[in-house]
CSV table of C-alpha atoms in Angstrom, one decimal:
chain,number,residue,atom,x,y,z
J,1,MET,CA,0.0,0.0,0.0
J,2,PHE,CA,2.9,2.3,0.7
J,3,ARG,CA,4.2,2.1,-2.9
J,4,ILE,CA,0.7,2.7,-4.2
J,5,LEU,CA,0.2,5.8,-2.2
J,6,VAL,CA,3.6,7.2,-3.1
J,7,THR,CA,2.9,6.6,-6.8
J,8,ALA,CA,-0.5,8.2,-6.5
J,9,ILE,CA,0.9,11.3,-4.8
J,10,VAL,CA,3.6,11.7,-7.5
J,11,ALA,CA,1.0,11.2,-10.3
J,12,ILE,CA,-1.3,13.9,-8.8
J,13,ALA,CA,1.6,16.3,-8.6
J,14,ILE,CA,2.5,15.6,-12.2
J,15,VAL,CA,-1.0,15.7,-13.6
J,16,ARG,CA,-1.8,19.1,-12.0
J,17,PRO,CA,-0.2,21.5,-14.6
J,18,ALA,CA,1.7,24.5,-13.3
J,19,ALA,CA,-0.4,26.8,-15.4
J,20,ALA,CA,-3.6,25.8,-13.6
J,21,GLU,CA,-2.2,26.8,-10.2
J,22,PRO,CA,-4.3,29.8,-9.1
J,23,HIS,CA,-2.9,33.0,-7.5
J,24,ALA,CA,-5.6,32.5,-4.9
J,25,ARG,CA,-8.4,30.2,-4.0
J,26,ILE,CA,-11.5,32.0,-2.8
J,27,VAL,CA,-14.6,30.8,-1.0
J,28,LEU,CA,-17.8,32.8,-1.4
J,29,ALA,CA,-20.1,32.0,1.5
J,30,ASP,CA,-23.1,33.7,-0.1
J,31,GLU,CA,-25.5,32.1,-2.6
J,32,ASP,CA,-26.7,35.4,-4.2
J,33,PRO,CA,-26.5,34.6,-7.9
J,34,GLU,CA,-25.8,38.2,-9.0
J,35,LEU,CA,-22.9,38.6,-6.6
J,36,ARG,CA,-21.5,35.2,-7.8
J,37,ARG,CA,-21.7,36.3,-11.4
J,38,ALA,CA,-20.2,39.7,-10.7
J,39,LEU,CA,-17.3,38.3,-8.8
J,40,ALA,CA,-16.6,35.7,-11.5
J,41,GLY,CA,-16.4,38.4,-14.1
J,42,ALA,CA,-14.4,40.8,-11.9
J,43,LEU,CA,-11.8,38.3,-10.9
J,44,ALA,CA,-11.5,36.4,-14.3
J,45,PRO,CA,-8.1,38.0,-15.2
J,46,TRP,CA,-6.4,36.8,-12.1
J,47,HIS,CA,-6.7,33.0,-12.6
J,48,VAL,CA,-8.3,32.5,-9.2
J,49,GLU,CA,-10.6,29.6,-8.2
J,50,LEU,CA,-13.9,30.7,-6.8
J,51,PHE,CA,-15.9,28.3,-4.7
J,52,VAL,CA,-19.5,28.8,-3.5
J,53,ASP,CA,-20.3,27.5,0.0
J,54,ALA,CA,-23.9,27.2,1.0
J,55,ILE,CA,-23.2,27.5,4.7
J,56,ALA,CA,-23.2,31.0,6.2
J,57,ILE,CA,-20.2,32.2,8.2
J,58,ARG,CA,-20.8,32.8,11.8
J,59,ASP,CA,-17.7,34.7,12.8
J,60,ASP,CA,-14.0,35.1,12.2
J,61,ASP,CA,-13.2,31.7,13.9
J,62,ASP,CA,-15.7,30.0,11.6
J,63,ALA,CA,-13.9,31.7,8.6
J,64,ILE,CA,-10.6,30.2,9.7
J,65,HIS,CA,-12.2,26.8,9.7
J,66,ARG,CA,-13.9,27.3,6.4
J,67,ALA,CA,-10.7,28.5,4.7
J,68,ALA,CA,-8.8,25.5,6.0
J,69,SER,CA,-11.7,23.2,4.9
J,70,TRP,CA,-11.4,24.5,1.3
J,71,ASN,CA,-7.6,25.0,1.4
J,72,ALA,CA,-8.4,28.6,0.4
J,73,ARG,CA,-6.7,31.9,1.2
J,74,PHE,CA,-9.7,34.1,1.2
J,75,VAL,CA,-13.3,33.7,2.5
J,76,ILE,CA,-16.0,36.3,1.4
J,77,TRP,CA,-19.4,36.7,3.0
J,78,ARG,CA,-21.9,39.4,4.0
J,79,ASP,CA,-22.5,40.0,7.7
J,80,ARG,CA,-25.7,42.1,8.0
J,81,GLY,CA,-24.7,45.4,6.4
J,82,GLN,CA,-21.1,44.6,5.9
J,83,LEU,CA,-19.1,42.9,3.1
J,84,VAL,CA,-16.3,40.8,4.8
J,85,VAL,CA,-13.1,39.5,3.2
J,86,PHE,CA,-11.1,37.2,5.4
J,87,ASP,CA,-7.4,36.6,4.5
J,88,ARG,CA,-6.3,33.3,5.9
J,89,GLU,CA,-2.5,34.1,5.5
J,90,ARG,CA,-2.8,37.3,7.5
J,91,ALA,CA,-5.6,36.0,9.8
J,92,LEU,CA,-7.4,39.3,9.3
J,93,ALA,CA,-10.9,40.3,8.2
J,94,ASP,CA,-11.5,43.4,6.2
J,95,ARG,CA,-15.0,45.0,6.2
J,96,ARG,CA,-16.9,47.4,4.0
J,97,THR,CA,-20.4,48.6,4.0
J,98,THR,CA,-22.8,46.9,1.5
J,99,ARG,CA,-26.4,46.2,0.9
J,100,THR,CA,-28.3,43.4,2.6
J,101,GLY,CA,-30.7,40.9,1.0
J,102,ALA,CA,-30.8,40.1,-2.7
J,103,LEU,CA,-28.6,42.2,-4.9
J,104,ASP,CA,-29.5,43.7,-8.3
J,105,PRO,CA,-26.8,43.6,-11.1
J,106,ALA,CA,-25.6,47.2,-10.3
J,107,ASP,CA,-25.2,46.5,-6.6
J,108,ALA,CA,-23.5,43.2,-7.2
J,109,ALA,CA,-21.1,44.8,-9.6
J,110,ALA,CA,-20.2,47.5,-7.0
J,111,ALA,CA,-19.7,44.8,-4.3
J,112,ALA,CA,-17.5,42.8,-6.7
J,113,LEU,CA,-15.3,45.9,-7.4
J,114,THR,CA,-15.0,46.5,-3.6
J,115,VAL,CA,-14.0,42.8,-3.1
J,116,LYS,CA,-11.4,43.1,-5.9
J,117,THR,CA,-9.8,46.1,-4.1
J,118,MET,CA,-9.9,44.4,-0.7
J,119,LEU,CA,-8.1,41.3,-2.1
J,120,ARG,CA,-5.0,43.3,-3.1
J,121,LEU,CA,-4.3,41.0,-6.0
J,122,PRO,CA,-1.2,41.5,-8.2
J,123,PRO,CA,-1.5,42.9,-11.7
J,124,PRO,CA,-3.6,40.5,-13.9
J,125,THR,CA,-2.1,38.4,-16.7
J,126,ASP,CA,-2.6,39.1,-20.4
J,127,ASP,CA,-4.7,35.9,-21.0
J,128,PRO,CA,-7.8,36.1,-18.8
J,129,ILE,CA,-9.7,32.8,-18.3
J,130,ALA,CA,-13.2,32.0,-16.9
J,131,VAL,CA,-13.4,31.6,-13.2
J,132,PRO,CA,-14.6,28.1,-12.2
J,133,VAL,CA,-17.5,28.2,-9.7
J,134,VAL,CA,-18.0,25.0,-7.7
J,135,ALA,CA,-21.4,24.1,-6.2
J,136,PRO,CA,-21.9,23.9,-2.4
J,137,GLY,CA,-20.7,20.9,-0.6
J,138,GLY,CA,-17.7,19.0,-1.8
J,139,ARG,CA,-16.1,15.8,-0.7
J,140,GLU,CA,-12.4,15.3,-0.3
J,141,LEU,CA,-9.9,12.4,-0.4
J,142,ARG,CA,-6.6,12.5,1.4
J,143,LEU,CA,-3.5,10.3,0.7
J,144,GLU,CA,-0.8,10.4,3.4
J,145,VAL,CA,2.6,8.7,3.8
J,146,GLY,CA,5.1,9.2,6.6
J,147,GLY,CA,7.7,7.7,9.0
J,148,ALA,CA,8.3,7.9,12.7
J,149,GLY,CA,10.7,7.1,15.5
J,150,ARG,CA,9.1,4.4,17.7
J,151,ILE,CA,9.5,3.4,21.3
J,152,ALA,CA,8.1,-0.2,21.9
J,153,PHE,CA,7.6,-1.3,25.5
J,154,ALA,CA,8.3,-5.0,25.1
J,155,SER,CA,10.4,-7.5,27.1
J,156,ALA,CA,12.8,-4.5,27.1
J,157,THR,CA,12.2,-1.0,25.8
J,158,ASP,CA,13.2,-0.9,22.1
J,159,LEU,CA,13.9,2.1,20.0
J,160,GLY,CA,13.1,1.6,16.3
J,161,ALA,CA,11.2,3.0,13.3
J,162,ARG,CA,7.7,2.9,11.9
J,163,GLN,CA,6.4,3.6,8.5
J,164,PHE,CA,2.7,4.4,8.0
J,165,ASP,CA,0.3,5.4,5.3
J,166,ALA,CA,-3.4,6.2,5.2
J,167,VAL,CA,-6.3,7.0,2.9
J,168,MET,CA,-8.9,9.3,4.5
J,169,PHE,CA,-12.3,10.4,3.2
J,170,ARG,CA,-14.0,13.7,4.1
J,171,PRO,CA,-17.7,13.5,3.4
J,172,THR,CA,-18.2,17.3,3.5
J,173,ARG,CA,-16.0,20.4,3.7
J,174,THR,CA,-18.2,22.0,6.3
J,175,LEU,CA,-17.1,19.5,9.0
J,176,GLY,CA,-13.6,18.5,10.1
J,177,LEU,CA,-14.5,14.8,10.2
J,178,ARG,CA,-12.5,12.3,8.2
J,179,VAL,CA,-12.7,8.5,8.2
J,180,GLY,CA,-10.5,6.0,6.4
J,181,VAL,CA,-8.0,3.1,6.6
J,182,GLY,CA,-4.3,2.9,7.1
J,183,THR,CA,-1.4,0.5,7.5
J,184,GLN,CA,1.7,0.6,9.8
J,185,LEU,CA,4.9,-1.4,9.5
J,186,GLY,CA,7.4,-1.5,12.4
J,187,SER,CA,11.2,-2.2,12.3
J,188,ARG,CA,12.1,-5.7,13.7
J,189,ILE,CA,13.3,-6.2,17.2
J,190,ALA,CA,16.4,-8.4,17.9
J,191,ILE,CA,15.9,-11.2,20.5
J,192,ASP,CA,18.5,-13.2,22.4
J,193,ALA,CA,16.8,-14.9,25.4
J,194,GLY,CA,15.9,-18.3,26.8
J,195,GLY,CA,18.2,-20.0,24.3
J,196,PHE,CA,16.3,-18.4,21.4
J,197,LYS,CA,18.1,-16.1,18.9
J,198,GLY,CA,16.1,-14.2,16.2
J,199,THR,CA,13.8,-11.3,15.5
J,200,TRP,CA,10.2,-10.2,16.0
J,201,GLY,CA,8.3,-7.8,13.8
J,202,ASP,CA,4.7,-6.6,13.2
J,203,TRP,CA,2.4,-4.7,10.9
J,204,ASP,CA,-1.2,-3.7,11.2
J,205,ALA,CA,-4.2,-2.6,9.2
J,206,ASP,CA,-6.3,0.1,10.8
J,207,VAL,CA,-9.7,1.8,10.6
J,208,LEU,CA,-9.3,5.5,11.5
J,209,ALA,CA,-11.3,8.6,12.3
J,210,SER,CA,-10.0,12.2,12.8
J,211,TRP,CA,-11.3,15.7,13.3
J,212,GLY,CA,-9.5,18.8,12.0
J,213,LEU,CA,-9.4,21.9,14.2
J,214,PRO,CA,-8.0,25.0,12.6
J,215,ILE,CA,-5.9,27.0,15.1
J,216,VAL,CA,-4.3,29.8,13.2
J,217,ALA,CA,-4.0,30.7,9.6
J,218,GLY,CA,-2.5,27.8,7.7
J,219,TRP,CA,-2.2,25.5,10.7
J,220,GLU,CA,-4.5,22.8,11.9
J,221,LEU,CA,-4.6,20.4,14.9
J,222,GLU,CA,-6.1,17.0,14.2
J,223,PRO,CA,-6.9,14.5,17.0
J,224,ASN,CA,-7.4,10.9,15.7
J,225,VAL,CA,-8.5,7.5,17.0
J,226,GLY,CA,-8.8,4.1,15.5
J,227,LEU,CA,-8.9,0.3,15.8
J,228,GLY,CA,-6.3,-2.0,14.2
J,229,LEU,CA,-5.6,-5.6,13.5
J,230,VAL,CA,-2.0,-6.4,14.4
J,231,HIS,CA,-0.1,-9.3,12.8
J,232,ASP,CA,3.2,-10.1,14.5
J,233,ARG,CA,5.7,-12.8,13.8
J,234,LEU,CA,8.7,-14.3,15.7
J,235,ASP,CA,11.4,-15.9,13.6
J,236,GLY,CA,14.7,-17.4,14.8
J,237,VAL,CA,16.6,-20.5,16.1
J,238,ILE,CA,16.4,-22.3,19.4
J,239,GLN,CA,18.6,-25.3,20.3
J,240,GLY,CA,19.7,-25.5,16.7
J,241,LEU,CA,16.1,-25.7,15.4
J,242,ALA,CA,14.3,-23.1,13.4
J,243,ARG,CA,11.2,-21.6,15.0
J,244,GLY,CA,8.6,-19.3,13.6
J,245,GLU,CA,5.3,-18.2,15.2
J,246,ALA,CA,2.7,-15.7,14.3
J,247,GLY,CA,-0.3,-14.1,15.9
J,248,ASN,CA,-3.1,-11.6,15.5
J,249,GLN,CA,-4.3,-9.1,18.1
J,250,LEU,CA,-6.6,-6.1,18.3
J,251,ALA,CA,-4.9,-2.7,18.7
J,252,ILE,CA,-6.4,0.6,20.1
J,253,LEU,CA,-5.0,3.7,18.5
J,254,ALA,CA,-5.0,7.4,19.4
J,255,GLY,CA,-2.9,10.4,18.5
J,256,VAL,CA,-2.8,14.0,17.4
J,257,SER,CA,-1.3,15.7,14.3
J,258,LEU,CA,-0.1,19.2,13.7
J,259,ARG,CA,-0.7,20.1,10.1
J,260,ARG,CA,0.8,23.0,8.0
J,261,HIS,CA,-1.0,23.6,4.7
J,262,LEU,CA,1.4,24.1,1.8
J,263,GLY,CA,-0.8,25.8,-0.8
J,264,ASN,CA,-4.0,24.2,-1.9
J,265,VAL,CA,-3.1,20.5,-2.1
J,266,PHE,CA,-0.1,19.5,0.0
J,267,THR,CA,0.2,19.5,3.8
J,268,ALA,CA,3.3,18.8,6.0
J,269,VAL,CA,2.4,16.9,9.1
J,270,ALA,CA,4.0,16.2,12.5
J,271,ASN,CA,2.3,13.6,14.6
J,272,LEU,CA,2.3,11.9,17.9
J,273,ALA,CA,0.8,8.4,18.0
J,274,LEU,CA,0.0,5.9,20.8
J,275,ARG,CA,-0.9,2.2,20.3
J,276,GLY,CA,-2.1,-0.3,22.9
J,277,VAL,CA,-2.4,-4.0,22.3
J,278,PRO,CA,-4.3,-5.5,25.2
J,279,GLY,CA,-3.7,-9.1,24.1
J,280,ALA,CA,0.0,-8.8,23.2
J,281,GLU,CA,1.6,-12.2,22.7
J,282,THR,CA,4.0,-13.8,25.2
J,283,TYR,CA,6.4,-16.2,23.5
J,284,THR,CA,7.9,-19.0,25.6
J,285,ALA,CA,10.3,-21.9,25.3
J,286,THR,CA,10.2,-25.1,27.4
J,287,LYS,CA,13.4,-26.0,29.3
J,288,GLY,CA,12.9,-29.2,31.2
J,289,LYS,CA,9.7,-28.9,33.1
J,290,ASN,CA,9.7,-25.1,33.1
J,291,ASP,CA,8.6,-22.5,30.5
J,292,THR,CA,11.0,-19.6,30.0
J,293,VAL,CA,9.8,-16.3,28.5
J,294,VAL,CA,11.6,-15.8,25.2
J,295,PHE,CA,9.9,-12.5,24.2
J,296,GLN,CA,7.0,-10.4,25.4
J,297,ALA,CA,5.5,-8.5,22.4
J,298,PRO,CA,4.9,-4.8,23.0
J,299,GLY,CA,1.7,-4.0,24.8
J,300,PHE,CA,2.2,-0.3,24.2
J,301,THR,CA,4.1,1.7,21.6
J,302,THR,CA,4.5,5.4,21.1
J,303,SER,CA,5.9,7.2,18.0
J,304,LEU,CA,6.7,10.7,16.9
J,305,GLY,CA,7.0,11.3,13.1
J,306,LEU,CA,6.6,13.4,10.0
J,307,ALA,CA,4.4,12.9,7.0
J,308,LEU,CA,3.3,14.4,3.7
J,309,SER,CA,-0.4,14.4,2.6
J,310,VAL,CA,-2.2,15.5,-0.5
J,311,ASP,CA,-5.9,16.5,-0.4
J,312,PHE,CA,-8.0,16.7,-3.5
J,313,GLY,CA,-11.7,17.2,-4.1
J,314,LEU,CA,-14.1,14.6,-5.5
């Protein structure tokens, strides 16, 4: 799965042509059709992407969440008698007086010109294009790959590494909820005990859920939980004979990620993860009439790592 995810991320990066990258992604949280048309026309020379969101903005904190949800720099809405432009990079909202209710073409054109001034966009290019307008809603798929340093509390505390990947689905941009699946692969642990010499390793397949919480412009905190099926295997030699054993256990997962959005698609991630395995295997060897513990599989591991994710709409 790791190779598939890496290939998919590279393919997405290649397929998205540089010429299609917008100077700014803008969310219009206002369904007024005249305002939408006027903004589309006024902003056409700037190669921006304009998205229409059906859910009204409550306040500046809600605007931060909405900008992160759409991976947008600007959010525009009307708050009673004010036209508001929120800049995610500066974490500031600029306000101007405007009309309430439905706008006629003249009022919408005036509001669009006001927005254009408030956006402080660079000079337009010579080849204007139509501004795409996306209907309310919008689902999102995330591909993520990463690696981490791992501490496994087994027969003895072991320092190792862990590789992980995940595919997460977001059913709507208006909520921070994501659900999905992932895999983890840990480095092997060397064992020399009870006459046994060999290694132990594990991998797991997980069902995951997370919730994104925008904190400041461009940054997001994302707690996550999950359940996993762990497959572990012991391989080695004891008393000159090869020995191999495998087992499956249930794992409980929890963690938190700090995410930094890098433009509209890519996100850099730092994460802390905890994993508990209540039924962790105890491997033994018989010496005479007594059983000797060869290896106690980790009942608890913690890891700290970095990842890269790509989010794209469906």
